[in-house]
PDB file of C-alpha atoms and ligand atoms in Angstrom:
ATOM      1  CA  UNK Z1147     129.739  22.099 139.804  1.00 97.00           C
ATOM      2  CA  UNK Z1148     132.622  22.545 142.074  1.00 97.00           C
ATOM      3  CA  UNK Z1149     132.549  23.580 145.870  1.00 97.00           C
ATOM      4  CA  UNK Z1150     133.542  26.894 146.746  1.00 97.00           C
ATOM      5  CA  UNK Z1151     134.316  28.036 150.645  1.00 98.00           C
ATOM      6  CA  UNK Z1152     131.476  29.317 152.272  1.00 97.00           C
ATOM      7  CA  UNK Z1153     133.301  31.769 153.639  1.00 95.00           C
ATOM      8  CA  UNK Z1154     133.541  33.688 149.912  1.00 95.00           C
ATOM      9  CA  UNK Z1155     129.787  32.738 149.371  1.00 96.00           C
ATOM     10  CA  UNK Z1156     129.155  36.874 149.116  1.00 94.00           C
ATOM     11  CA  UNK Z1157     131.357  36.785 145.681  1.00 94.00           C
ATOM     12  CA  UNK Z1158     128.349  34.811 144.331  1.00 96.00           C
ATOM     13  CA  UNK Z1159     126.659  37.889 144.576  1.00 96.00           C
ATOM     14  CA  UNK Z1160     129.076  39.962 142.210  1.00 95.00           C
ATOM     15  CA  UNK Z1161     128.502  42.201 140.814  1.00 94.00           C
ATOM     16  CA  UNK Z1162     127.011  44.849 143.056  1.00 96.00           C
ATOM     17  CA  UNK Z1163     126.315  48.107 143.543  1.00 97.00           C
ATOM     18  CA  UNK Z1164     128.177  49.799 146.578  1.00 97.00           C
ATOM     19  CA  UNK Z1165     126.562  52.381 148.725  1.00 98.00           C
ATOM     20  CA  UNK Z1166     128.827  54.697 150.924  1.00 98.00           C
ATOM     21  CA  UNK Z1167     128.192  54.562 154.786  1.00 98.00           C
ATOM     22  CA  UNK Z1168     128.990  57.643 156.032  1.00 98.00           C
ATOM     23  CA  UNK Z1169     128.734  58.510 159.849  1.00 98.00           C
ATOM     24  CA  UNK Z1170     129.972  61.505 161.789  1.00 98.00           C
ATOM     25  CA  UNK Z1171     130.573  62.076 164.964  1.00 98.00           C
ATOM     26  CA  UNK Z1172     132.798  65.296 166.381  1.00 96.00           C
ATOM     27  CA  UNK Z1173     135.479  66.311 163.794  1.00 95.00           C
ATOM     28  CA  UNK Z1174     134.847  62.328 162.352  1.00 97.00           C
ATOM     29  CA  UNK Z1175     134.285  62.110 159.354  1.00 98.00           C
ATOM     30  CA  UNK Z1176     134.178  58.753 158.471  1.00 98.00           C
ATOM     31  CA  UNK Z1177     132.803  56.372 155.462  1.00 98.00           C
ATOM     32  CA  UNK Z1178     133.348  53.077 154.074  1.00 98.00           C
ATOM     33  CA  UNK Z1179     131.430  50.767 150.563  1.00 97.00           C
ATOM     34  CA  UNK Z1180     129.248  48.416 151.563  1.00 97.00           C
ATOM     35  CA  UNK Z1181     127.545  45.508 149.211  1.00 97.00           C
ATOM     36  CA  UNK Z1182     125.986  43.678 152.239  1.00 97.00           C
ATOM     37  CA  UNK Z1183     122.758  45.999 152.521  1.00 98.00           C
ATOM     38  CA  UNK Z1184     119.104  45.180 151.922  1.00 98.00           C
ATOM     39  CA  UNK Z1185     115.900  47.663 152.441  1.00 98.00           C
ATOM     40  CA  UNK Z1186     114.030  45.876 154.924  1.00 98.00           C
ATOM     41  CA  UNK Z1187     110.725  47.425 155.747  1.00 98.00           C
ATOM     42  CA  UNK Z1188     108.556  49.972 153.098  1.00 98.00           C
ATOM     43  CA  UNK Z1189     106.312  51.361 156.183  1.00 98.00           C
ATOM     44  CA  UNK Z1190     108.346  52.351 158.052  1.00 98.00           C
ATOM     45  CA  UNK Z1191     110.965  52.508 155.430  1.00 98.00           C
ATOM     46  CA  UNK Z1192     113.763  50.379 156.900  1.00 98.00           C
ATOM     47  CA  UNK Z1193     117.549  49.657 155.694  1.00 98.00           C
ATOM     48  CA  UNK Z1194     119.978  47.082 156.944  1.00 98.00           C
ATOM     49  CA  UNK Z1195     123.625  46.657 155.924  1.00 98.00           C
ATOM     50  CA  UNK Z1196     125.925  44.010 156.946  1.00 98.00           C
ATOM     51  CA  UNK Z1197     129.387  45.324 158.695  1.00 97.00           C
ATOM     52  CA  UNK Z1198     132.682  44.364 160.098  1.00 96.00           C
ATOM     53  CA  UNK Z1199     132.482  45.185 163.584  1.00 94.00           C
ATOM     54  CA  UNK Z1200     136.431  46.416 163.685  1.00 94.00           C
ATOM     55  CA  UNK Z1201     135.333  48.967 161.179  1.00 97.00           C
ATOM     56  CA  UNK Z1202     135.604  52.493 162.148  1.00 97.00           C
ATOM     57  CA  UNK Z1203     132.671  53.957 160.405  1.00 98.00           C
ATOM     58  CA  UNK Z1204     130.568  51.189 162.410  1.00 98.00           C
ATOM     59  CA  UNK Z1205     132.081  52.740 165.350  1.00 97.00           C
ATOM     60  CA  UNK Z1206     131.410  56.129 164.406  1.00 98.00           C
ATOM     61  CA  UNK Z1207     127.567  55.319 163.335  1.00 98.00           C
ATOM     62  CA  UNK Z1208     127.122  53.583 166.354  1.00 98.00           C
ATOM     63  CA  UNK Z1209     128.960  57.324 168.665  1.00 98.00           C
ATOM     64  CA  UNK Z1210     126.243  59.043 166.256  1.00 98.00           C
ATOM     65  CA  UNK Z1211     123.073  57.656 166.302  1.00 98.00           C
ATOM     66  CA  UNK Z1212     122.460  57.923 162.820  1.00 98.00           C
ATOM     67  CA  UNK Z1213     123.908  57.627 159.612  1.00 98.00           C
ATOM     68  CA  UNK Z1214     123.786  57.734 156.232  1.00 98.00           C
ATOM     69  CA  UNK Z1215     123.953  55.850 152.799  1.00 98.00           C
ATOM     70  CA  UNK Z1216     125.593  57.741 149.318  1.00 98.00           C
ATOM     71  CA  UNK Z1217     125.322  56.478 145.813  1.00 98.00           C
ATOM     72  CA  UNK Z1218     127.583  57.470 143.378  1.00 98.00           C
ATOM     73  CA  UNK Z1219     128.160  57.486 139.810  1.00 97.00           C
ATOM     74  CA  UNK Z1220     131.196  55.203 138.879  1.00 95.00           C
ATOM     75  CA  UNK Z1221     132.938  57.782 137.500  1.00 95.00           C
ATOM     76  CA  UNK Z1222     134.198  58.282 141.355  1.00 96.00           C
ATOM     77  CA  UNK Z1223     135.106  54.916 141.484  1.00 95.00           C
ATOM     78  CA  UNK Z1224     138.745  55.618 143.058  1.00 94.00           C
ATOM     79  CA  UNK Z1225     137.216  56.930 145.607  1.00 97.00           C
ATOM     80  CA  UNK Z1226     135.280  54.246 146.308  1.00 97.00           C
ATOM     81  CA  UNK Z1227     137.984  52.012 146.043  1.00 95.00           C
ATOM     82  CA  UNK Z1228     140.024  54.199 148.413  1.00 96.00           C
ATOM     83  CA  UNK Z1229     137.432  54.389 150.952  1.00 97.00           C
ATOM     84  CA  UNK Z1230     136.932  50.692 150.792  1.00 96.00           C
ATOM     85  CA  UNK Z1231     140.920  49.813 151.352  1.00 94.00           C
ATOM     86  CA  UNK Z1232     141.904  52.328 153.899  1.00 97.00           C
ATOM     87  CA  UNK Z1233     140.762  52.574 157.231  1.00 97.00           C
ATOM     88  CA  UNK Z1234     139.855  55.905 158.808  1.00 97.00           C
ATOM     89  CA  UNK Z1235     140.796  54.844 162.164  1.00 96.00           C
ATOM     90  CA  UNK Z1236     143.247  57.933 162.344  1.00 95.00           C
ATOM     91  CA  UNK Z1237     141.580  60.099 159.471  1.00 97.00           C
ATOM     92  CA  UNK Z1238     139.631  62.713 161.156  1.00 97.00           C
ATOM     93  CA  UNK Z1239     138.098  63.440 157.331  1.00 98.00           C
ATOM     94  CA  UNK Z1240     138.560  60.333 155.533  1.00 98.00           C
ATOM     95  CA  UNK Z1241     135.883  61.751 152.998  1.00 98.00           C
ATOM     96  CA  UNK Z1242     138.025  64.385 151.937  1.00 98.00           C
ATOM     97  CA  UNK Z1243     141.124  62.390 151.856  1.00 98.00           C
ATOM     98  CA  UNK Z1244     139.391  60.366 149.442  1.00 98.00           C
ATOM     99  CA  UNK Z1245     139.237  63.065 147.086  1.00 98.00           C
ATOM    100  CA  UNK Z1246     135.136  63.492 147.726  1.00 98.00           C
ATOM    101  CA  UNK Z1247     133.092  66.573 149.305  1.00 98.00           C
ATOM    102  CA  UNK Z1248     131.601  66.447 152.381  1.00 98.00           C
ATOM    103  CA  UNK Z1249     128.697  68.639 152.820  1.00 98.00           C
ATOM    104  CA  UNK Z1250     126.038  68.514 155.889  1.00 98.00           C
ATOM    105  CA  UNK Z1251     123.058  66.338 156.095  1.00 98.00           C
ATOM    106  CA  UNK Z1252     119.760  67.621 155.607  1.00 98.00           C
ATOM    107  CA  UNK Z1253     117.783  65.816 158.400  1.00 98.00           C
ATOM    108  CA  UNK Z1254     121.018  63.873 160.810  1.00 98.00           C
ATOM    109  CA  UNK Z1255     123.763  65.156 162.545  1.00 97.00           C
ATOM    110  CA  UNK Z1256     126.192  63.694 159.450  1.00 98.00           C
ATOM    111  CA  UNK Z1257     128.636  64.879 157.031  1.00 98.00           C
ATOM    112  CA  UNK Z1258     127.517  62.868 153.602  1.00 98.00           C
ATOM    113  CA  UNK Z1259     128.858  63.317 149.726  1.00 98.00           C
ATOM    114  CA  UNK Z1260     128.248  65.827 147.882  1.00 98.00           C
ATOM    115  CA  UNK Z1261     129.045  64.379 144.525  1.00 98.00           C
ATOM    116  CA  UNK Z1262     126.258  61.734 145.378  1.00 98.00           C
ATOM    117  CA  UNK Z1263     123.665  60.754 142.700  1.00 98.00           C
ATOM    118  CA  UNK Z1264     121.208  59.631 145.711  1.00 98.00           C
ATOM    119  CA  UNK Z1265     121.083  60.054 149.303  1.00 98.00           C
ATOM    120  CA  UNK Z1266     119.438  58.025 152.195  1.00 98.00           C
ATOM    121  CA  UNK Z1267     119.531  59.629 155.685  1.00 98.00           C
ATOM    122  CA  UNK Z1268     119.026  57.306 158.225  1.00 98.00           C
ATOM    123  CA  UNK Z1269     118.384  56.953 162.286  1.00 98.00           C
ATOM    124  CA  UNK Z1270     120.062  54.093 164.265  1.00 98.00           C
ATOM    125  CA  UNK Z1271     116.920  51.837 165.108  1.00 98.00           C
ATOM    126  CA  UNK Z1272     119.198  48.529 166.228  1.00 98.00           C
ATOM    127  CA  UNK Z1273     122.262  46.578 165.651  1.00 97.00           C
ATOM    128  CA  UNK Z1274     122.239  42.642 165.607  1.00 98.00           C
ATOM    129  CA  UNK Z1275     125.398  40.702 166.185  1.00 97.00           C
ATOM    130  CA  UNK Z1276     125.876  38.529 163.050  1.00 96.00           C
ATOM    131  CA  UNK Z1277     128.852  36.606 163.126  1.00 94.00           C
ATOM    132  CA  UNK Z1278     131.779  38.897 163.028  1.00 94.00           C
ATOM    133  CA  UNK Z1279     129.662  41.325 161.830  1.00 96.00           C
ATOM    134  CA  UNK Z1280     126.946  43.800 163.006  1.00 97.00           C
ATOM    135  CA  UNK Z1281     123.728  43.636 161.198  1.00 98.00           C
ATOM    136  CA  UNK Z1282     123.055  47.565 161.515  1.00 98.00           C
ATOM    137  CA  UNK Z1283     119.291  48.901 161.298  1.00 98.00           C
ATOM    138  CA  UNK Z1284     118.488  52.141 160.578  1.00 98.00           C
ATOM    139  CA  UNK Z1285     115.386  54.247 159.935  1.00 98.00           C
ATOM    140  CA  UNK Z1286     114.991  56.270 156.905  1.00 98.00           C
ATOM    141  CA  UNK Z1287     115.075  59.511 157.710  1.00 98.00           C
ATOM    142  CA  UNK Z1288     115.376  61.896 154.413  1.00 98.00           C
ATOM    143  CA  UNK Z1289     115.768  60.340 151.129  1.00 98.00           C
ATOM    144  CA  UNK Z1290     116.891  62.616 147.975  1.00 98.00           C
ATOM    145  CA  UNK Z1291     118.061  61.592 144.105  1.00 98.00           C
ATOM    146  CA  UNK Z1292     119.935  63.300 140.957  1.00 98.00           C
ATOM    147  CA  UNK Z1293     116.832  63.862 138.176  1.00 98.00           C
ATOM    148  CA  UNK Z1294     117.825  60.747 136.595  1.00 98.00           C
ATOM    149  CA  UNK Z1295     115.670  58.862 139.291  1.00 98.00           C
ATOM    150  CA  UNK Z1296     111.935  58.842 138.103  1.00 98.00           C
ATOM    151  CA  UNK Z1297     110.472  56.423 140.324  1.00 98.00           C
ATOM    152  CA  UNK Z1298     112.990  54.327 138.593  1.00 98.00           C
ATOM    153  CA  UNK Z1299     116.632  55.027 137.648  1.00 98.00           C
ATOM    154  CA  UNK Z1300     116.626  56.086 134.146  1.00 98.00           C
ATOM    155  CA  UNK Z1301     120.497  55.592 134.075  1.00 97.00           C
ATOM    156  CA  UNK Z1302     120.993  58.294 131.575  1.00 97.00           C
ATOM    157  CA  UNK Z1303     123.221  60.239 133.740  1.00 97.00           C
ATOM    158  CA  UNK Z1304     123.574  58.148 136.691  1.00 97.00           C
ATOM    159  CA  UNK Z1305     125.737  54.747 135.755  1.00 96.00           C
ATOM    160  CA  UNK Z1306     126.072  52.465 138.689  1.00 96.00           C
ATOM    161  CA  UNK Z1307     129.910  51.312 139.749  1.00 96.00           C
ATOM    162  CA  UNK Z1308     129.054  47.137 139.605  1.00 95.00           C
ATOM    163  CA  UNK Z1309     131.589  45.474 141.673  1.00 95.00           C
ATOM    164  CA  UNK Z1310     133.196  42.139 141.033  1.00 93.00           C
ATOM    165  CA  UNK Z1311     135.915  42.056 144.016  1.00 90.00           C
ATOM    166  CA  UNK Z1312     139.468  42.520 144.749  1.00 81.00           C
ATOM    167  CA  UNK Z1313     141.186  40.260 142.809  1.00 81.00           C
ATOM    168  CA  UNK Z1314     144.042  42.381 140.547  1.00 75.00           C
ATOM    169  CA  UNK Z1315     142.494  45.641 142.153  1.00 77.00           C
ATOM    170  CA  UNK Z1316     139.400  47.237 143.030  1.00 81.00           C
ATOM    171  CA  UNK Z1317     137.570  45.496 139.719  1.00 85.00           C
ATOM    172  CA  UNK Z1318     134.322  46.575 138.269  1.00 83.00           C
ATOM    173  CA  UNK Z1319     131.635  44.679 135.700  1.00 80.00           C
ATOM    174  CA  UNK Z1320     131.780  45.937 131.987  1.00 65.00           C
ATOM    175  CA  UNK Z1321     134.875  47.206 131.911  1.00 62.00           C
TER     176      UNK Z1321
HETATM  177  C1  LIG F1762     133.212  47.653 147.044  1.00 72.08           C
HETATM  178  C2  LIG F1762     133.432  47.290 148.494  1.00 72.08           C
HETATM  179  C3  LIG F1762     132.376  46.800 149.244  1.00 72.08           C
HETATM  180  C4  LIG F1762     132.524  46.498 150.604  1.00 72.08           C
HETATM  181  N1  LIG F1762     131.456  46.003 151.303  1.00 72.08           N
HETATM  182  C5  LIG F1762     131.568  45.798 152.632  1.00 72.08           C
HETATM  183  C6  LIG F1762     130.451  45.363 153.390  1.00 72.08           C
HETATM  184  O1  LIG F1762     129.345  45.142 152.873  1.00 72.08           O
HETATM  185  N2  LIG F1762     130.612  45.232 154.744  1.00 72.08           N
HETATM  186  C7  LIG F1762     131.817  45.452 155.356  1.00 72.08           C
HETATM  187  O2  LIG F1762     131.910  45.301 156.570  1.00 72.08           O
HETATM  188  N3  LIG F1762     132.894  45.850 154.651  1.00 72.08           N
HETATM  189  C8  LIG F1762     132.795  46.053 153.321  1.00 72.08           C
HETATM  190  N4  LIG F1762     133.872  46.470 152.592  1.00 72.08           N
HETATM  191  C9  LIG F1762     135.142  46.743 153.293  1.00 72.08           C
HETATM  192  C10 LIG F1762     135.182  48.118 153.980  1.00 72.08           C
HETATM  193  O3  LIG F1762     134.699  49.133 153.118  1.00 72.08           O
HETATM  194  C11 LIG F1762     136.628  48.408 154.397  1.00 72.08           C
HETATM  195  O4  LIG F1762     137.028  47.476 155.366  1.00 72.08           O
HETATM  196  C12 LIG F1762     136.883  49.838 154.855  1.00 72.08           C
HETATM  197  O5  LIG F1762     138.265  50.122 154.690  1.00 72.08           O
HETATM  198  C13 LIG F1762     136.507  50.117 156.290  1.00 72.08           C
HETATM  199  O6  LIG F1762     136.877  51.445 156.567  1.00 72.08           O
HETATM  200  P1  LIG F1762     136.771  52.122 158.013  1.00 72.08           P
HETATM  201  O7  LIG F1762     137.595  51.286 158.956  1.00 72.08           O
HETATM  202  O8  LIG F1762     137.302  53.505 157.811  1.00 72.08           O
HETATM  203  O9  LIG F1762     135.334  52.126 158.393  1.00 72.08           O
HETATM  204  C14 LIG F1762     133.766  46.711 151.234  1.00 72.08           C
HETATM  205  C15 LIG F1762     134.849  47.193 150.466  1.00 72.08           C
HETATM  206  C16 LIG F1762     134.684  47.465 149.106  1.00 72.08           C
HETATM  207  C17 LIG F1762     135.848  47.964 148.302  1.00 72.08           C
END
């Protein structure tokens, strides 16, 4: 085998589902794809997620309080991609601008997607310096799903976006 830089060590990973992080706070509308996340804790229910501490949508999570994690189908997949390579530092609605629908929470003060097959609602429990990122914490809060979670995806309308990196363009598995 040959060595690789530890500092790419995530790409191992590839491919992965993204999750949106979206966080409000004021007119802010901000979100950004994340593949560092992990559920944590099943009682209480506990996420973490792994971020860049010069992102804005940290920032805004952190002004908030709370926050909150979107699935979506790949079919948005520009949007994902455009979420993921633009920062929203002077977007007031950077949801929108990606060509997605914000619509109101149901339990958090935060603007989330409305084309999302599965929402987690979460409230800010810690943050943990990791590196150059920010290990964030949050408690789950309100969780909902498209019908094509029973228990278990079912994937017969829901088909995940899998990931593989940047290289060439926002690149996803299988296609
Ligand atoms: C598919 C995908 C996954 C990403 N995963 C992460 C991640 O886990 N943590 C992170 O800090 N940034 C991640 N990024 C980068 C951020 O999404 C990106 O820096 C974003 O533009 C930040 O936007 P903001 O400044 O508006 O918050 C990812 C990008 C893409 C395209």
């Amino acid at each position: 085998m040959k060595p690789i830089d530890p500092k790419i060590v995530h790409r191992l990973f590839y491919p992965s589902v993204p999750v949106v992080l979206c966080a409000s706070y004021g007119e802010r509308r901000s979100a950004m794809p994340v593949v560092s996340y992990a559920s944590l804790s099943e009682e209480p229910a506990l996420v973490g997620l792994s971020c860049f501490r010069g992102s804005s949508t940290l920032k805004t999570a952190l002004r908030a309080r709370c926050f909150a994690l979107c699935i979506l189908d790949r079919k948005y997949s520009s949007s994902v991609e455009f979420l993921g390579t633009h920062t929203g530092k002077r977007m007031k609605d950077k949801i929108s601008a990606s060509g997605l629908t914000p619509v109101k929470a149901k339990k958090i003060a935060c603007y989330v997607i409305k084309e999302s097959s599965a929402v987690v609602e979460c409230l800010y429990m810690r943050k943990i310096k990791t590196g150059d990122h920010f290990l964030l914490v949050g408690k789950v809060a309100e969780v909902y799903a498209s019908e094509d979670f029973d228990d278990y995806w079912r994937f017969k309308s829901y088909k995940p976006i899998l990931y593989t990196g940047m290289k060439g363009g926002f690149s996803l598995y299988g296609t």
